[in-house]
GROMACS .gro file of C-alpha atoms in nm:
model
  380
    1UNK     CA    1  -1.318  -1.008   0.507
    2UNK     CA    2  -1.476  -1.173   0.810
    3UNK     CA    3  -1.750  -0.909   0.798
    4UNK     CA    4  -1.855  -1.033   0.454
    5UNK     CA    5  -1.924  -1.408   0.507
    6UNK     CA    6  -2.148  -1.420   0.202
    7UNK     CA    7  -1.830  -1.382  -0.005
    8UNK     CA    8  -1.562  -1.514   0.231
    9UNK     CA    9  -1.737  -1.820   0.370
   10UNK     CA   10  -1.418  -1.983   0.492
   11UNK     CA   11  -1.112  -1.789   0.604
   12UNK     CA   12  -0.768  -1.912   0.712
   13UNK     CA   13  -0.545  -1.653   0.876
   14UNK     CA   14  -0.184  -1.765   0.887
   15UNK     CA   15   0.130  -1.597   1.016
   16UNK     CA   16   0.475  -1.677   1.155
   17UNK     CA   17   0.336  -1.579   1.497
   18UNK     CA   18   0.012  -1.769   1.553
   19UNK     CA   19  -0.064  -1.575   1.875
   20UNK     CA   20  -0.142  -1.264   1.665
   21UNK     CA   21  -0.375  -1.472   1.452
   22UNK     CA   22  -0.554  -1.601   1.761
   23UNK     CA   23  -0.608  -1.247   1.890
   24UNK     CA   24  -0.783  -1.155   1.566
   25UNK     CA   25  -0.972  -1.485   1.567
   26UNK     CA   26  -1.124  -1.396   1.902
   27UNK     CA   27  -1.236  -1.055   1.772
   28UNK     CA   28  -1.418  -1.196   1.470
   29UNK     CA   29  -1.791  -1.257   1.496
   30UNK     CA   30  -1.773  -1.493   1.197
   31UNK     CA   31  -1.552  -1.793   1.280
   32UNK     CA   32  -1.214  -1.814   1.106
   33UNK     CA   33  -0.934  -2.071   1.114
   34UNK     CA   34  -0.574  -1.987   1.207
   35UNK     CA   35  -0.238  -2.150   1.138
   36UNK     CA   36   0.134  -2.093   1.180
   37UNK     CA   37   0.344  -2.058   0.863
   38UNK     CA   38   0.688  -1.930   0.773
   39UNK     CA   39   0.616  -1.766   0.436
   40UNK     CA   40   0.982  -1.719   0.358
   41UNK     CA   41   0.972  -2.071   0.212
   42UNK     CA   42   0.735  -2.147  -0.072
   43UNK     CA   43   0.710  -2.513   0.034
   44UNK     CA   44   0.556  -2.409   0.369
   45UNK     CA   45   0.292  -2.201   0.193
   46UNK     CA   46   0.226  -2.485  -0.057
   47UNK     CA   47   0.152  -2.719   0.232
   48UNK     CA   48  -0.087  -2.464   0.390
   49UNK     CA   49  -0.267  -2.410   0.060
   50UNK     CA   50  -0.307  -2.782  -0.004
   51UNK     CA   51  -0.451  -2.834   0.343
   52UNK     CA   52  -0.700  -2.546   0.324
   53UNK     CA   53  -0.774  -2.543  -0.050
   54UNK     CA   54  -0.856  -2.169  -0.090
   55UNK     CA   55  -0.977  -1.995  -0.405
   56UNK     CA   56  -0.758  -1.693  -0.328
   57UNK     CA   57  -0.442  -1.618  -0.129
   58UNK     CA   58  -0.431  -1.263   0.013
   59UNK     CA   59  -0.073  -1.172   0.092
   60UNK     CA   60  -0.046  -0.904   0.362
   61UNK     CA   61   0.292  -1.031   0.487
   62UNK     CA   62   0.613  -0.831   0.444
   63UNK     CA   63   0.725  -0.746   0.091
   64UNK     CA   64   1.018  -0.987   0.136
   65UNK     CA   65   0.773  -1.279   0.118
   66UNK     CA   66   0.600  -1.181  -0.210
   67UNK     CA   67   0.799  -1.414  -0.435
   68UNK     CA   68   0.778  -1.727  -0.220
   69UNK     CA   69   0.401  -1.679  -0.187
   70UNK     CA   70   0.365  -1.617  -0.562
   71UNK     CA   71   0.564  -1.936  -0.623
   72UNK     CA   72   0.333  -2.131  -0.392
   73UNK     CA   73   0.022  -2.003  -0.574
   74UNK     CA   74   0.179  -2.097  -0.905
   75UNK     CA   75   0.252  -2.450  -0.784
   76UNK     CA   76  -0.100  -2.497  -0.647
   77UNK     CA   77  -0.299  -2.309  -0.912
   78UNK     CA   78  -0.450  -2.053  -0.679
   79UNK     CA   79  -0.515  -1.682  -0.745
   80UNK     CA   80  -0.296  -1.429  -0.567
   81UNK     CA   81  -0.339  -1.073  -0.433
   82UNK     CA   82  -0.095  -0.852  -0.243
   83UNK     CA   83  -0.058  -0.495  -0.112
   84UNK     CA   84   0.310  -0.408  -0.173
   85UNK     CA   85   0.574  -0.493  -0.426
   86UNK     CA   86   0.875  -0.713  -0.365
   87UNK     CA   87   1.183  -0.591  -0.185
   88UNK     CA   88   1.521  -0.757  -0.150
   89UNK     CA   89   1.601  -0.765   0.224
   90UNK     CA   90   1.964  -0.669   0.175
   91UNK     CA   91   1.895  -0.358  -0.036
   92UNK     CA   92   1.652  -0.072   0.037
   93UNK     CA   93   1.499  -0.079  -0.310
   94UNK     CA   94   1.164  -0.188  -0.448
   95UNK     CA   95   1.029  -0.235  -0.798
   96UNK     CA   96   0.775  -0.445  -0.986
   97UNK     CA   97   1.016  -0.618  -1.225
   98UNK     CA   98   1.053  -0.929  -1.006
   99UNK     CA   99   0.677  -0.980  -0.994
  100UNK     CA  100   0.605  -0.878  -1.353
  101UNK     CA  101   0.842  -1.159  -1.450
  102UNK     CA  102   0.568  -1.404  -1.344
  103UNK     CA  103   0.335  -1.283  -1.625
  104UNK     CA  104   0.388  -1.573  -1.868
  105UNK     CA  105   0.390  -1.842  -1.597
  106UNK     CA  106   0.065  -1.717  -1.446
  107UNK     CA  107  -0.092  -1.693  -1.790
  108UNK     CA  108   0.009  -2.048  -1.871
  109UNK     CA  109  -0.124  -2.169  -1.534
  110UNK     CA  110  -0.456  -1.988  -1.593
  111UNK     CA  111  -0.439  -1.802  -1.262
  112UNK     CA  112  -0.457  -1.435  -1.172
  113UNK     CA  113  -0.220  -1.218  -0.965
  114UNK     CA  114  -0.334  -0.872  -0.860
  115UNK     CA  115  -0.052  -0.653  -0.732
  116UNK     CA  116  -0.059  -0.355  -0.495
  117UNK     CA  117  -0.420  -0.384  -0.375
  118UNK     CA  118  -0.406  -0.168  -0.060
  119UNK     CA  119  -0.492   0.200  -0.058
  120UNK     CA  120  -0.180   0.359  -0.203
  121UNK     CA  121  -0.091   0.159  -0.400
  122UNK     CA  122  -0.437   0.024  -0.464
  123UNK     CA  123  -0.722   0.269  -0.444
  124UNK     CA  124  -0.485   0.535  -0.582
  125UNK     CA  125  -0.438   0.323  -0.896
  126UNK     CA  126  -0.811   0.270  -0.931
  127UNK     CA  127  -0.878   0.643  -0.893
  128UNK     CA  128  -0.644   0.693  -1.190
  129UNK     CA  129  -0.824   0.429  -1.399
  130UNK     CA  130  -1.162   0.576  -1.303
  131UNK     CA  131  -1.050   0.929  -1.399
  132UNK     CA  132  -0.917   0.803  -1.730
  133UNK     CA  133  -1.242   0.619  -1.802
  134UNK     CA  134  -1.492   0.887  -1.698
  135UNK     CA  135  -1.337   1.233  -1.653
  136UNK     CA  136  -1.067   1.276  -1.919
  137UNK     CA  137  -0.987   1.197  -2.278
  138UNK     CA  138  -0.620   1.235  -2.195
  139UNK     CA  139  -0.451   1.275  -1.856
  140UNK     CA  140  -0.134   1.486  -1.866
  141UNK     CA  141  -0.034   1.492  -1.498
  142UNK     CA  142  -0.109   1.299  -1.181
  143UNK     CA  143  -0.010   1.399  -0.829
  144UNK     CA  144  -0.088   1.137  -0.563
  145UNK     CA  145  -0.111   1.305  -0.220
  146UNK     CA  146  -0.107   1.117   0.111
  147UNK     CA  147  -0.176   1.307   0.435
  148UNK     CA  148  -0.193   1.161   0.785
  149UNK     CA  149  -0.316   1.452   0.995
  150UNK     CA  150  -0.363   1.231   1.297
  151UNK     CA  151  -0.193   1.224   1.636
  152UNK     CA  152  -0.099   0.904   1.826
  153UNK     CA  153   0.060   1.070   2.130
  154UNK     CA  154   0.407   0.916   2.094
  155UNK     CA  155   0.727   1.119   2.042
  156UNK     CA  156   0.814   0.898   1.743
  157UNK     CA  157   0.638   0.601   1.586
  158UNK     CA  158   0.553   0.468   1.241
  159UNK     CA  159   0.203   0.385   1.123
  160UNK     CA  160   0.296   0.052   0.968
  161UNK     CA  161   0.596  -0.184   1.001
  162UNK     CA  162   0.884   0.045   1.111
  163UNK     CA  163   1.146  -0.140   0.911
  164UNK     CA  164   0.953  -0.119   0.581
  165UNK     CA  165   0.845   0.242   0.649
  166UNK     CA  166   1.194   0.374   0.728
  167UNK     CA  167   1.350   0.188   0.430
  168UNK     CA  168   1.090   0.355   0.207
  169UNK     CA  169   1.124   0.714   0.324
  170UNK     CA  170   1.504   0.728   0.338
  171UNK     CA  171   1.550   0.632  -0.030
  172UNK     CA  172   1.642   0.856  -0.323
  173UNK     CA  173   1.321   1.018  -0.455
  174UNK     CA  174   1.210   0.959  -0.811
  175UNK     CA  175   0.931   1.097  -1.022
  176UNK     CA  176   0.846   1.060  -1.393
  177UNK     CA  177   0.833   1.352  -1.634
  178UNK     CA  178   0.862   1.394  -2.011
  179UNK     CA  179   0.932   1.025  -2.068
  180UNK     CA  180   1.207   0.969  -1.810
  181UNK     CA  181   1.268   0.911  -1.441
  182UNK     CA  182   1.412   1.207  -1.253
  183UNK     CA  183   1.592   1.167  -0.920
  184UNK     CA  184   1.580   1.421  -0.636
  185UNK     CA  185   1.723   1.408  -0.279
  186UNK     CA  186   1.561   1.199   0.000
  187UNK     CA  187   1.325   1.369   0.240
  188UNK     CA  188   1.596   1.424   0.507
  189UNK     CA  189   1.817   1.614   0.267
  190UNK     CA  190   1.791   1.998   0.286
  191UNK     CA  191   1.745   2.004  -0.092
  192UNK     CA  192   1.451   1.764  -0.095
  193UNK     CA  193   1.142   1.875  -0.288
  194UNK     CA  194   0.844   1.972  -0.074
  195UNK     CA  195   0.537   2.200  -0.086
  196UNK     CA  196   0.233   2.301   0.118
  197UNK     CA  197  -0.087   2.127   0.000
  198UNK     CA  198  -0.429   2.242   0.121
  199UNK     CA  199  -0.601   1.910   0.204
  200UNK     CA  200  -0.981   1.891   0.239
  201UNK     CA  201  -1.100   1.889   0.603
  202UNK     CA  202  -0.751   1.910   0.757
  203UNK     CA  203  -0.605   2.217   0.585
  204UNK     CA  204  -0.254   2.299   0.460
  205UNK     CA  205   0.017   2.039   0.535
  206UNK     CA  206   0.379   2.027   0.428
  207UNK     CA  207   0.408   1.747   0.174
  208UNK     CA  208   0.731   1.583   0.058
  209UNK     CA  209   0.795   1.416  -0.273
  210UNK     CA  210   0.866   1.042  -0.241
  211UNK     CA  211   0.904   0.753  -0.480
  212UNK     CA  212   0.607   0.517  -0.446
  213UNK     CA  213   0.556   0.192  -0.630
  214UNK     CA  214   0.233   0.276  -0.812
  215UNK     CA  215   0.417   0.535  -1.020
  216UNK     CA  216   0.606   0.255  -1.193
  217UNK     CA  217   0.293   0.087  -1.333
  218UNK     CA  218   0.086   0.398  -1.391
  219UNK     CA  219   0.338   0.545  -1.633
  220UNK     CA  220   0.275   0.237  -1.849
  221UNK     CA  221  -0.102   0.227  -1.824
  222UNK     CA  222  -0.232   0.587  -1.824
  223UNK     CA  223  -0.240   0.710  -2.183
  224UNK     CA  224  -0.094   1.051  -2.264
  225UNK     CA  225   0.074   1.094  -1.924
  226UNK     CA  226   0.349   1.356  -1.919
  227UNK     CA  227   0.422   1.371  -1.543
  228UNK     CA  228   0.342   1.173  -1.228
  229UNK     CA  229   0.453   1.243  -0.872
  230UNK     CA  230   0.382   1.115  -0.519
  231UNK     CA  231   0.368   1.335  -0.209
  232UNK     CA  232   0.343   1.246   0.160
  233UNK     CA  233   0.308   1.464   0.468
  234UNK     CA  234   0.566   1.452   0.748
  235UNK     CA  235   0.579   1.664   1.063
  236UNK     CA  236   0.902   1.838   1.165
  237UNK     CA  237   0.897   1.619   1.478
  238UNK     CA  238   0.901   1.299   1.267
  239UNK     CA  239   1.174   1.429   1.038
  240UNK     CA  240   1.393   1.546   1.329
  241UNK     CA  241   1.371   1.208   1.504
  242UNK     CA  242   1.443   1.024   1.178
  243UNK     CA  243   1.735   1.256   1.099
  244UNK     CA  244   1.896   1.180   1.438
  245UNK     CA  245   1.839   0.807   1.392
  246UNK     CA  246   2.001   0.816   1.051
  247UNK     CA  247   2.294   1.025   1.174
  248UNK     CA  248   2.378   0.777   1.449
  249UNK     CA  249   2.348   0.476   1.213
  250UNK     CA  250   2.019   0.332   1.343
  251UNK     CA  251   1.860   0.321   0.997
  252UNK     CA  252   2.135   0.103   0.851
  253UNK     CA  253   2.029  -0.234   0.702
  254UNK     CA  254   2.375  -0.392   0.695
  255UNK     CA  255   2.483  -0.604   0.996
  256UNK     CA  256   2.716  -0.466   1.261
  257UNK     CA  257   2.896  -0.660   1.534
  258UNK     CA  258   2.760  -0.625   1.886
  259UNK     CA  259   2.902  -0.846   2.163
  260UNK     CA  260   3.006  -1.102   1.905
  261UNK     CA  261   2.669  -1.112   1.724
  262UNK     CA  262   2.558  -0.966   1.392
  263UNK     CA  263   2.286  -0.706   1.451
  264UNK     CA  264   2.104  -0.510   1.184
  265UNK     CA  265   2.044  -0.162   1.337
  266UNK     CA  266   1.709  -0.101   1.165
  267UNK     CA  267   1.574  -0.439   1.280
  268UNK     CA  268   1.682  -0.360   1.636
  269UNK     CA  269   1.520  -0.017   1.610
  270UNK     CA  270   1.198  -0.185   1.498
  271UNK     CA  271   1.201  -0.394   1.817
  272UNK     CA  272   1.210  -0.090   2.047
  273UNK     CA  273   0.964   0.137   1.859
  274UNK     CA  274   0.593   0.116   1.936
  275UNK     CA  275   0.404  -0.159   1.755
  276UNK     CA  276   0.189   0.020   1.492
  277UNK     CA  277  -0.116  -0.175   1.616
  278UNK     CA  278  -0.065  -0.030   1.964
  279UNK     CA  279  -0.119   0.325   1.835
  280UNK     CA  280  -0.483   0.270   1.748
  281UNK     CA  281  -0.665   0.315   2.082
  282UNK     CA  282  -0.551   0.676   2.131
  283UNK     CA  283  -0.523   0.787   1.769
  284UNK     CA  284  -0.718   1.100   1.675
  285UNK     CA  285  -0.746   1.299   1.355
  286UNK     CA  286  -0.788   1.201   0.992
  287UNK     CA  287  -0.613   1.074   0.683
  288UNK     CA  288  -0.670   1.230   0.342
  289UNK     CA  289  -0.542   1.041   0.037
  290UNK     CA  290  -0.618   1.113  -0.323
  291UNK     CA  291  -0.510   1.196  -0.675
  292UNK     CA  292  -0.499   1.534  -0.853
  293UNK     CA  293  -0.542   1.500  -1.228
  294UNK     CA  294  -0.491   1.756  -1.503
  295UNK     CA  295  -0.579   1.670  -1.862
  296UNK     CA  296  -0.813   1.727  -2.153
  297UNK     CA  297  -1.183   1.659  -2.188
  298UNK     CA  298  -1.354   1.757  -2.514
  299UNK     CA  299  -1.049   1.965  -2.603
  300UNK     CA  300  -1.054   2.171  -2.283
  301UNK     CA  301  -0.802   2.149  -1.998
  302UNK     CA  302  -0.936   2.075  -1.650
  303UNK     CA  303  -0.815   1.956  -1.311
  304UNK     CA  304  -1.002   1.714  -1.079
  305UNK     CA  305  -0.919   1.577  -0.733
  306UNK     CA  306  -1.050   1.235  -0.625
  307UNK     CA  307  -0.990   1.167  -0.255
  308UNK     CA  308  -1.098   0.985   0.058
  309UNK     CA  309  -1.106   1.114   0.417
  310UNK     CA  310  -1.081   0.856   0.698
  311UNK     CA  311  -1.109   0.913   1.072
  312UNK     CA  312  -0.871   0.726   1.304
  313UNK     CA  313  -1.111   0.716   1.598
  314UNK     CA  314  -1.399   0.586   1.386
  315UNK     CA  315  -1.177   0.310   1.249
  316UNK     CA  316  -1.091   0.205   1.604
  317UNK     CA  317  -1.458   0.190   1.700
  318UNK     CA  318  -1.528  -0.043   1.410
  319UNK     CA  319  -1.230  -0.279   1.390
  320UNK     CA  320  -0.985  -0.173   1.667
  321UNK     CA  321  -0.736  -0.033   1.409
  322UNK     CA  322  -0.606   0.310   1.308
  323UNK     CA  323  -0.689   0.464   0.972
  324UNK     CA  324  -0.360   0.373   0.795
  325UNK     CA  325  -0.431   0.004   0.858
  326UNK     CA  326  -0.804   0.045   0.794
  327UNK     CA  327  -0.764   0.206   0.450
  328UNK     CA  328  -0.518  -0.063   0.346
  329UNK     CA  329  -0.744  -0.340   0.473
  330UNK     CA  330  -1.066  -0.218   0.316
  331UNK     CA  331  -0.884  -0.164  -0.016
  332UNK     CA  332  -0.750  -0.517   0.000
  333UNK     CA  333  -1.089  -0.665   0.084
  334UNK     CA  334  -1.251  -0.474  -0.201
  335UNK     CA  335  -1.012  -0.623  -0.457
  336UNK     CA  336  -1.057  -0.966  -0.301
  337UNK     CA  337  -1.437  -0.943  -0.332
  338UNK     CA  338  -1.407  -0.864  -0.702
  339UNK     CA  339  -1.174  -1.159  -0.756
  340UNK     CA  340  -1.390  -1.398  -0.557
  341UNK     CA  341  -1.702  -1.291  -0.751
  342UNK     CA  342  -1.510  -1.328  -1.081
  343UNK     CA  343  -1.585  -0.965  -1.165
  344UNK     CA  344  -1.210  -0.917  -1.192
  345UNK     CA  345  -1.081  -1.221  -1.377
  346UNK     CA  346  -0.804  -1.314  -1.616
  347UNK     CA  347  -0.481  -1.505  -1.642
  348UNK     CA  348  -0.156  -1.328  -1.572
  349UNK     CA  349  -0.016  -1.051  -1.348
  350UNK     CA  350  -0.219  -0.733  -1.320
  351UNK     CA  351  -0.175  -0.391  -1.159
  352UNK     CA  352  -0.494  -0.233  -1.030
  353UNK     CA  353  -0.537   0.028  -1.301
  354UNK     CA  354  -0.552  -0.247  -1.565
  355UNK     CA  355  -0.885  -0.368  -1.422
  356UNK     CA  356  -1.236  -0.221  -1.441
  357UNK     CA  357  -1.253   0.056  -1.181
  358UNK     CA  358  -1.631   0.093  -1.166
  359UNK     CA  359  -1.729  -0.202  -0.941
  360UNK     CA  360  -1.434  -0.127  -0.714
  361UNK     CA  361  -1.546   0.236  -0.664
  362UNK     CA  362  -1.895   0.115  -0.568
  363UNK     CA  363  -1.778  -0.151  -0.324
  364UNK     CA  364  -1.507   0.047  -0.145
  365UNK     CA  365  -1.760   0.325  -0.072
  366UNK     CA  366  -2.007   0.070   0.061
  367UNK     CA  367  -1.754  -0.076   0.305
  368UNK     CA  368  -1.633   0.241   0.472
  369UNK     CA  369  -1.412   0.438   0.232
  370UNK     CA  370  -1.634   0.677   0.033
  371UNK     CA  371  -1.465   0.899  -0.222
  372UNK     CA  372  -1.528   1.255  -0.343
  373UNK     CA  373  -1.447   1.424  -0.674
  374UNK     CA  374  -1.400   1.803  -0.686
  375UNK     CA  375  -1.267   2.059  -0.931
  376UNK     CA  376  -0.912   2.160  -0.826
  377UNK     CA  377  -0.638   2.399  -0.921
  378UNK     CA  378  -0.363   2.278  -1.152
  379UNK     CA  379  -0.047   2.153  -0.975
  380UNK     CA  380   0.277   2.337  -1.064
   0.00000   0.00000   0.00000
């Protein structure tokens, strides 16, 4: 955002740890303000909003803070944007119902909330809306594929917050087909569903079915949809480390007693794993993320693949970040530009595919994440 001062003329970066904000402040050529805030309490965010008086609050905190920040925006009448849906800290489960429940209140307040505006979710949703608008009369199947073919040089690390990442990938897998949700085993189970997918530029990679939040909204908003799935690549090294950690109880999210204190194993594990930001300087390789669509156009069946390729090393040269953070950040900024310019406007709570995809597809390409559409083979 700081690279686009003609849109974001005044920026306040706030976090529980102000030292991280100050590090970013020093990197920015365009001056920004920083502040300390505990976003677990809506009243703290309300105070910050009243002091700074923003037009838009961009929430890139943990999913646990979504509802307090939405409450603060509701109280102050400010538009809201986030990158991930709400999670209850005590249960490894996420869904949009808690945030969709704000629909009437946001409508009545005349403010806009845009949910899941990262890359996936985010750009993946917009790819679906774009395909529905321009490439198909009816979309029958969507497969969202997410490949990180990069190397960070560590035996085991996660590309974003370890706690959130491990909670996500150890859950029961769900996909939607023929009007219902179907459950399959988690990725560490021998019976999990996986396949080899031949990704552009990086080649075949083993891809595992996961549940991902954008599936939940896309089944409601893509007309004619019969099936939607999400796939992510994992190396055997990653899976083996995670399997051992799970077997010894280190992925647990319930407290255990240690020397008279309650300790949550996953939170402790997070504290000893590499900080995702520290991976960036030595990261090599590319990410490939996109959507494979099969449907009908003018009565004929066809399959298209819309995707982006992003280079870890190039991202580090530009903003001192790796590609997983970069793709999320540029996707977030793109949505924020459209809200600030009132190109995306409305009262209520919106998922990305409910908004006009065309200006988004132009802007995200302009700011570093170009996309490609190719004919593809139908997914089984």
